[in-house]
Short mmCIF file of C-alpha atoms in Angstrom, two decimals:
data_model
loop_
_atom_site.label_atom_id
_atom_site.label_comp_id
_atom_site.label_asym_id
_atom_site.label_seq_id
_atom_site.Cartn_x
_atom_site.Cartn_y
_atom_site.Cartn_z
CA UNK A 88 -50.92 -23.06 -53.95
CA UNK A 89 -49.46 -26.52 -55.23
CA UNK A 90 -48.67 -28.98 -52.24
CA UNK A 91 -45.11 -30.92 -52.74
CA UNK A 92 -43.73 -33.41 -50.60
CA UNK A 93 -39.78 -32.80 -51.78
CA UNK A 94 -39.41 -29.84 -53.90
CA UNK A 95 -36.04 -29.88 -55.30
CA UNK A 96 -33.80 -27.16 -56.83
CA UNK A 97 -31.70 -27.55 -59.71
CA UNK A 98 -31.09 -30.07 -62.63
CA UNK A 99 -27.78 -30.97 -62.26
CA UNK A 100 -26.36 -34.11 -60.96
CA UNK A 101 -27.31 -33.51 -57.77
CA UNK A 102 -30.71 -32.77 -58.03
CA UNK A 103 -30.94 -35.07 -60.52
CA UNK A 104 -29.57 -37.79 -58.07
CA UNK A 105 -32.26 -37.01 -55.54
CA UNK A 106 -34.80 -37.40 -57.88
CA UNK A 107 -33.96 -40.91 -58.47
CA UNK A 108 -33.71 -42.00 -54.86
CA UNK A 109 -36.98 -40.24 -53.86
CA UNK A 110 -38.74 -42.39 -56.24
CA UNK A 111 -36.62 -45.59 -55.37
CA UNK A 112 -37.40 -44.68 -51.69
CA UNK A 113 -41.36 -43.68 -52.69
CA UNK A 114 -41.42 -40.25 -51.90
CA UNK A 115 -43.10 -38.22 -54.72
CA UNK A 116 -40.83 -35.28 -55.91
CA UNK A 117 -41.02 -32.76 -58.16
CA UNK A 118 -37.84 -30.87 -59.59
CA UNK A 119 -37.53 -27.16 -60.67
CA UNK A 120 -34.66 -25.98 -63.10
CA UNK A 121 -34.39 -22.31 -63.76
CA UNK A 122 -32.31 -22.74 -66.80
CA UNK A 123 -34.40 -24.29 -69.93
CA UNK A 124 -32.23 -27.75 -69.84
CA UNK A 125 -31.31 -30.23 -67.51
CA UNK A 126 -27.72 -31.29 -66.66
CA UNK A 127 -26.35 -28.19 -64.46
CA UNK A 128 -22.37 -27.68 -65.02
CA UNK A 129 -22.20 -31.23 -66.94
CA UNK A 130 -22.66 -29.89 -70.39
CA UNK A 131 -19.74 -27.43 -69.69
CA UNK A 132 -17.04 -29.66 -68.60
CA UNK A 133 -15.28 -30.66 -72.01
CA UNK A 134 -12.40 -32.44 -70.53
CA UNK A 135 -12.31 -36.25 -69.78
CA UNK A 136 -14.20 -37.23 -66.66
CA UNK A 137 -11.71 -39.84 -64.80
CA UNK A 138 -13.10 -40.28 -61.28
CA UNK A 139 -16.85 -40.94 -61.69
CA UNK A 140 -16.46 -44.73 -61.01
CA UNK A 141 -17.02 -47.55 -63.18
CA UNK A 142 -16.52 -45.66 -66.02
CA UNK A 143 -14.40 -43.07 -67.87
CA UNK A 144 -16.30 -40.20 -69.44
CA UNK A 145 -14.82 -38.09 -72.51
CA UNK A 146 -16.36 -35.68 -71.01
CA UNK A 147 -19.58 -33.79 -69.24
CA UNK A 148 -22.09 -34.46 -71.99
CA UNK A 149 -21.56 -38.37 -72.44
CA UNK A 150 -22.40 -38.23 -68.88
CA UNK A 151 -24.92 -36.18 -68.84
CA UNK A 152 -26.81 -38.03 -72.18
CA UNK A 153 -26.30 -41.53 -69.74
CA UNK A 154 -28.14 -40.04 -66.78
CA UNK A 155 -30.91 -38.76 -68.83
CA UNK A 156 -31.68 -42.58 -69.97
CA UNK A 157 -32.21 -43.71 -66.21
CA UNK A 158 -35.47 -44.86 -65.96
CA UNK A 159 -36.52 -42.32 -63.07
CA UNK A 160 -35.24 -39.23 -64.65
CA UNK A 161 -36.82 -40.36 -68.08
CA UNK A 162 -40.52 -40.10 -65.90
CA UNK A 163 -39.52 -37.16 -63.97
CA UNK A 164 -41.30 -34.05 -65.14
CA UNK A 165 -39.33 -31.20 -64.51
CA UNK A 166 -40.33 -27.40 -64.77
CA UNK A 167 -37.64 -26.07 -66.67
CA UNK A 168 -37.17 -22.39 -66.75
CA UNK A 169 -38.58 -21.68 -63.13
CA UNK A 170 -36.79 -19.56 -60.53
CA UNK A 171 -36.95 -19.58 -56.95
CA UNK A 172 -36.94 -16.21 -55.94
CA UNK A 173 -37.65 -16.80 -52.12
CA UNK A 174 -38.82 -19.30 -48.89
CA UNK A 175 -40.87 -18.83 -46.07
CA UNK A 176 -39.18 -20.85 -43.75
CA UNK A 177 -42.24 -20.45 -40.85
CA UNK A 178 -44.90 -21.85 -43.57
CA UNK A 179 -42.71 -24.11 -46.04
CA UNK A 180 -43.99 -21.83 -48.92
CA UNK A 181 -40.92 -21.31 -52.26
CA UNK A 182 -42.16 -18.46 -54.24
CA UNK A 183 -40.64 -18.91 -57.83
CA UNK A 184 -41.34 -16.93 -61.22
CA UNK A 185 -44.06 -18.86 -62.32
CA UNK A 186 -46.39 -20.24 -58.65
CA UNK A 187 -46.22 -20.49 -55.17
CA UNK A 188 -45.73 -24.22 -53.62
CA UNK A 189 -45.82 -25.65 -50.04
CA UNK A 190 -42.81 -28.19 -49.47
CA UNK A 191 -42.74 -30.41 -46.75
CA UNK A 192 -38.94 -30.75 -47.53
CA UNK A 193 -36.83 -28.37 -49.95
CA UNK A 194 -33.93 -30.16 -51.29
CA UNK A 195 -31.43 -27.19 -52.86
CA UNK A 196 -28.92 -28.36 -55.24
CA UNK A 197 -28.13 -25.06 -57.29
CA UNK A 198 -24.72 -25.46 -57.99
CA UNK A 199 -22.68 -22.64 -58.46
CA UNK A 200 -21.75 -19.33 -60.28
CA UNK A 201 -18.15 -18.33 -61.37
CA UNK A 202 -16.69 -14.48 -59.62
CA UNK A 203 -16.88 -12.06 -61.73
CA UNK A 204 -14.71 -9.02 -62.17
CA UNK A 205 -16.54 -6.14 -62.59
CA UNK A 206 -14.18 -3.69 -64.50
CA UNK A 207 -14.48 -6.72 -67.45
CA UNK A 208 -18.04 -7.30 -66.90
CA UNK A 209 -18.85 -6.46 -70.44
CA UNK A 210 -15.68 -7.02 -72.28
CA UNK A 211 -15.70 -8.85 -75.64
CA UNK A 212 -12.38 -10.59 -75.52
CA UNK A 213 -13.17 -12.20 -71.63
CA UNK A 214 -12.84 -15.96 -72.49
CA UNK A 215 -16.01 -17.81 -71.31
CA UNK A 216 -15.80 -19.14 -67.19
CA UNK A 217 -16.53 -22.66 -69.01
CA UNK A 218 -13.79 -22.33 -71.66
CA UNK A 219 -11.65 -26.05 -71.55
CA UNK A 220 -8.08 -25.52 -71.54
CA UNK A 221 -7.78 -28.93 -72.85
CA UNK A 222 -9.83 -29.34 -75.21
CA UNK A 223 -10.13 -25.95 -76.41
CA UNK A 224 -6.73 -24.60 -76.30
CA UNK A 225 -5.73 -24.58 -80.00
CA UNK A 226 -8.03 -22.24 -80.32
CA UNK A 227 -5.51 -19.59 -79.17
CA UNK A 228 -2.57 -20.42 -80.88
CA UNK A 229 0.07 -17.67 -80.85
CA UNK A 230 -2.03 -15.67 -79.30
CA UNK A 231 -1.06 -13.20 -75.61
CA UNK A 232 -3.08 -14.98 -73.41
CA UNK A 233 -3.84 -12.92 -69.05
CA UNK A 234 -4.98 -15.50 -66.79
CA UNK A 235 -6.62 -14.04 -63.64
CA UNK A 236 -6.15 -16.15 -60.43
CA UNK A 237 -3.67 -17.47 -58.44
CA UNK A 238 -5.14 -21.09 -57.41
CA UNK A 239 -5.06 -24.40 -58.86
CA UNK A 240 -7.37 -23.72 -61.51
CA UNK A 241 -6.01 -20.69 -62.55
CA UNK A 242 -2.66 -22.30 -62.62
CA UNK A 243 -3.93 -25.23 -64.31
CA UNK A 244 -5.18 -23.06 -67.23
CA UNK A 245 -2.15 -21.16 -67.67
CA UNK A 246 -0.21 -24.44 -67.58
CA UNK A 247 -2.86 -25.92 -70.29
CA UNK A 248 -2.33 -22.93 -72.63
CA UNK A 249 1.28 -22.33 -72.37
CA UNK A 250 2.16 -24.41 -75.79
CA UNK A 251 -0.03 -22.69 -77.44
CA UNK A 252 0.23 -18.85 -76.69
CA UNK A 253 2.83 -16.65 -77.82
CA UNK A 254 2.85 -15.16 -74.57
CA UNK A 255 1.03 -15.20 -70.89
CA UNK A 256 0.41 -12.87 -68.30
CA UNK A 257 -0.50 -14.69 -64.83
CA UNK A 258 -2.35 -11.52 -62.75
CA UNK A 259 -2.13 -12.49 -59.24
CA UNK A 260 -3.88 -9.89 -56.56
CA UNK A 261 -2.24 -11.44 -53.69
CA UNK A 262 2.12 -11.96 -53.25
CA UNK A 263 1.55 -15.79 -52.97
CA UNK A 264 0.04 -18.36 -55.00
CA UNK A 265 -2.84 -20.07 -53.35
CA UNK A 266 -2.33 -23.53 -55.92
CA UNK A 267 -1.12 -27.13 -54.67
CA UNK A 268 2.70 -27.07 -55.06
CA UNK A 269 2.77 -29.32 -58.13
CA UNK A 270 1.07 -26.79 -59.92
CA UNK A 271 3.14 -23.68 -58.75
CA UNK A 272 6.33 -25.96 -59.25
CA UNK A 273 4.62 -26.24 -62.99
CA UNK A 274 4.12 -22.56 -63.83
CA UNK A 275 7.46 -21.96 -62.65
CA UNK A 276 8.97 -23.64 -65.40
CA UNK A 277 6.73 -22.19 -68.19
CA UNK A 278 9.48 -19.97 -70.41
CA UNK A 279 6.51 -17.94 -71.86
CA UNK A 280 4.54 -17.20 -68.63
CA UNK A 281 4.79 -13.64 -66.59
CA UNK A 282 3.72 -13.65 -63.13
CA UNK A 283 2.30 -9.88 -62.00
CA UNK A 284 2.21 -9.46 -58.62
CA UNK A 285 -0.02 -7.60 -56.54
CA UNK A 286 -1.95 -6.72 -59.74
CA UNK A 287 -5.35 -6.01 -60.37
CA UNK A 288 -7.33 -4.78 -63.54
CA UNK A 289 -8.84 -1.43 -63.44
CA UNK A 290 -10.46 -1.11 -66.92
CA UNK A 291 -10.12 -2.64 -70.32
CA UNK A 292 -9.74 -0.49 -73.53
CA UNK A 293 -10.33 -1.51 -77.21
CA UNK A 294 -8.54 -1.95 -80.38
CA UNK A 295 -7.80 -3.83 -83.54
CA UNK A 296 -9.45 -7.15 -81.80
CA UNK A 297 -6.69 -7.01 -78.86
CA UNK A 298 -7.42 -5.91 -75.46
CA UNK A 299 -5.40 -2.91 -73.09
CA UNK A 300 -6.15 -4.22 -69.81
CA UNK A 301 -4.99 -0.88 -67.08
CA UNK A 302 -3.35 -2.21 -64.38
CA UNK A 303 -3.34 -1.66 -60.31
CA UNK A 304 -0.59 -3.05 -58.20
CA UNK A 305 0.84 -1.69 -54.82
CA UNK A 306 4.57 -2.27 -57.02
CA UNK A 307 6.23 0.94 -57.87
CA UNK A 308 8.09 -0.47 -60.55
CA UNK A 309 5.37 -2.84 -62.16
CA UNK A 310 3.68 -1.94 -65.57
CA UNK A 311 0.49 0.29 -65.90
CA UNK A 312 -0.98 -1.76 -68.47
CA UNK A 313 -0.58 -4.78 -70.75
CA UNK A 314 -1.89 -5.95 -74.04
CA UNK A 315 -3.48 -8.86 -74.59
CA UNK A 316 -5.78 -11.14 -77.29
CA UNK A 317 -7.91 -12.85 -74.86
CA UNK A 318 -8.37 -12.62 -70.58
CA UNK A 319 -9.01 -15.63 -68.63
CA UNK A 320 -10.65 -15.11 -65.13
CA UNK A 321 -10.15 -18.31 -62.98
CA UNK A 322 -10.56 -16.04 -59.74
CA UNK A 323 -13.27 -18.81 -58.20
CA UNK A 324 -16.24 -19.59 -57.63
CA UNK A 325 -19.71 -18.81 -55.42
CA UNK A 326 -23.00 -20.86 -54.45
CA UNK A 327 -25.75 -19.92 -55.87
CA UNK A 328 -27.30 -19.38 -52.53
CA UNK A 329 -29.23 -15.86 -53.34
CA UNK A 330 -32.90 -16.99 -52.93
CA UNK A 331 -32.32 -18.62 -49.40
CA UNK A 332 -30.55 -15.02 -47.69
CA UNK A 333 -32.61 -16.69 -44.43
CA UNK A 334 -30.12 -19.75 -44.64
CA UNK A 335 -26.79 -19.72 -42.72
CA UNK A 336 -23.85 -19.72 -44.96
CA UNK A 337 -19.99 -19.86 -45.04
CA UNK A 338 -17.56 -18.45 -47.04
CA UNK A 339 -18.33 -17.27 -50.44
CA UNK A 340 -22.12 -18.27 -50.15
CA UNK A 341 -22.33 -21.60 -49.62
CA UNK A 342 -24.88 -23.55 -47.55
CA UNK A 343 -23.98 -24.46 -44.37
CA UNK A 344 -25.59 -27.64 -43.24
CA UNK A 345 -24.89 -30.78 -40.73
CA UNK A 346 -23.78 -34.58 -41.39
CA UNK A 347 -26.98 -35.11 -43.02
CA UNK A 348 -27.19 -32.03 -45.38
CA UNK A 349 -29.70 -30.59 -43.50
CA UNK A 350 -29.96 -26.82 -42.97
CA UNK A 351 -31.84 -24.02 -40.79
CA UNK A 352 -34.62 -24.69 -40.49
CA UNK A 353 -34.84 -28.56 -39.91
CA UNK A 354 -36.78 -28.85 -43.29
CA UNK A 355 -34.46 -27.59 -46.19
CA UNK A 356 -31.17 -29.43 -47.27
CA UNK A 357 -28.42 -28.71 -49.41
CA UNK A 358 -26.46 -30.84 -51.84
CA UNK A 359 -23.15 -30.50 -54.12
CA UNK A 360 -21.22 -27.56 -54.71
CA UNK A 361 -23.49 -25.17 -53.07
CA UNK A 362 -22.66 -26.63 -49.80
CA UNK A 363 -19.38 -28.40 -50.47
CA UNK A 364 -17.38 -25.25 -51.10
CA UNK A 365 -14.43 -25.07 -53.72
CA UNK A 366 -12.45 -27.62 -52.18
CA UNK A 367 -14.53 -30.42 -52.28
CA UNK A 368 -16.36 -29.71 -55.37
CA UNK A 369 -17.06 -33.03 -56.98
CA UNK A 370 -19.81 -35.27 -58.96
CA UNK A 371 -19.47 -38.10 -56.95
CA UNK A 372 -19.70 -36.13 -53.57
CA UNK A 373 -22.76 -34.07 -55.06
CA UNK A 374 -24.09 -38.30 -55.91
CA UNK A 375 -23.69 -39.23 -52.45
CA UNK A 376 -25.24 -36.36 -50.67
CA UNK A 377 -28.26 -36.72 -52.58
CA UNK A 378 -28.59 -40.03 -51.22
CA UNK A 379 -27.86 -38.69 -47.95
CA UNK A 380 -30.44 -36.27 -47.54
CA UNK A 381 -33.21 -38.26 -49.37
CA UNK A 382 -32.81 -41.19 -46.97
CA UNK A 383 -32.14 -38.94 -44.17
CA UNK A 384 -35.83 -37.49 -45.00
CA UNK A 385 -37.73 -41.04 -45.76
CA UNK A 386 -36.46 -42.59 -42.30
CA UNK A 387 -37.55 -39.17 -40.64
CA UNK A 388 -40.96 -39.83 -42.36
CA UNK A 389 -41.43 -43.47 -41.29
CA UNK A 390 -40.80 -42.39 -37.49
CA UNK A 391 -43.92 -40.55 -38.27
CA UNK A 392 -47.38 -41.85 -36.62
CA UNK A 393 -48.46 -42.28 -40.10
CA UNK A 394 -45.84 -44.71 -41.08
CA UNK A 395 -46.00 -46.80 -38.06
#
């Protein structure tokens, strides 16, 4: 069993983040990612990154390529393409696919996981959770366009794609939008935008490269189906919380922890979206909770006999 003194989870800004103040605060780290390449959500976001201060971004992957030159990630050593698949929160011991450590801290910073609909779960023409409606949006010209969702980024994409579809289908479950008013003021106005109430999809059927999407809806008088080129789901998002069922949690999944990201038990921590929630999803509040938690544990440690 390997010992570690701050195991941390995930290789995305976050964890990334608290990798560099561990070693600017000498605590010796080491950093597990279960996908095979550093950078988390980063290398998905293709639209221009405006409130990361000093500097604008074009987008996730100039950021991402700037972090990777600081000097502490550029010595870090991650395992890439390790899991956690559990914690023993009475002996510190992460089982993962590959070993077995013993943390004296666990920092988790796993990000999270778009909702998935089932009845499209396989469905060829489902645009990709991480498709850019800016960037990205020519791609469907005068093409019939569903968006799933009825909050701010599902209005935001249907707002993004309007000039360029022929026509769009807004699916809405609910009989409200859930969006800021400045973006339901927005879709509003759209002349080639459809707003289905109460409407849920039920299965998907094939044919010549468009999709039937079969309809549910508590509306007597609304259709049964619709046909479509592409779907967009923008129906949310969950933390990726599934390894750590022992941890309290709130809403869909997400870490629940105090002013100090700490968790239950005193010894794990959470940082970014996994324990910010939807609403306050954000690189620069995922930044500033690693700092949090990694000084939080080094001025814990130095109240230690050892340190005195």
């Amino acid at each position: 069993m390997e010992h570690v003194q701050v195991l941390i989870a995930g290789g995305g800004i976050g964890g990334l983040s608290a990798a560099i103040w561990c070693r600017r605060l000498g605590l010796s780290c080491l950093l597990l990612e279960s996908k095979d390449v550093l950078g988390g959500q980063l290398s998905q976001i293709h639209n221009e990154i405006p409130d990361f201060p000093p500097r604008v971004y074009p987008n996730g992957a100039a950021l991402l390529e700037e972090l990777l030159g600081h000097p502490a990630i550029r010595q870090l050593r991650p395992r890439l393409g390790e899991t956690i698949l559990r914690i023993d929160a009475d002996t510190h011991e992460i089982h993962t696919s590959h070993r077995v450590y013993r943390a004296d801290y666990l920092i988790i910073a796993t990000g999270v996981s778009p909702n998935i609909i089932p009845a499209l779960a396989d469905c060829p023409r489902v645009l990709s959770p991480w498709f850019s409606t800016t960037s990205q949006a020519a791609t469907v010209q005068g093409q019939d366009i569903a968006v799933i969702g009825g909050g701010d980024r599902a209005l935001e994409s249907a707002s993004n794609l309007s000039p360029y579809a022929r026509h769009m289908y807004l699916l809405v479950r609910s009989d409200h939008l859930r969006a800021r008013s400045e973006w339901v003021d927005r879709v509003n106005r759209l002349p080639n935008l459809q707003i289905m109430w109460h409407t849920e999809v039920e299965r998907y059927s094939m044919g010549n490269d468009r999709i039937q999407l079969e309809l549910r809806s508590e509306k007597k008088e609304a259709p049964k189906s619709i046909t479509v080129d592409w779907v967009l789901p923008r129906i949310g998002v969950r933390g990726n919380s599934q390894a750590f069922a022992s941890l309290p949690v709130f809403d869909e999944h997400y870490l629940q922890t105090d002013q100090t990201q700490r968790s239950v038990p005193e010894w794990i921590y959470a940082i970014g979206d996994v324990a910010n929630g939807a609403a306050y999803s954000s690189i620069s509040l995922a930044v500033g909770q690693a700092m949090k938690a990694v000084k939080h544990i080094s001025l814990g440690l130095q109240q230690q006999p050892e340190y005195e």
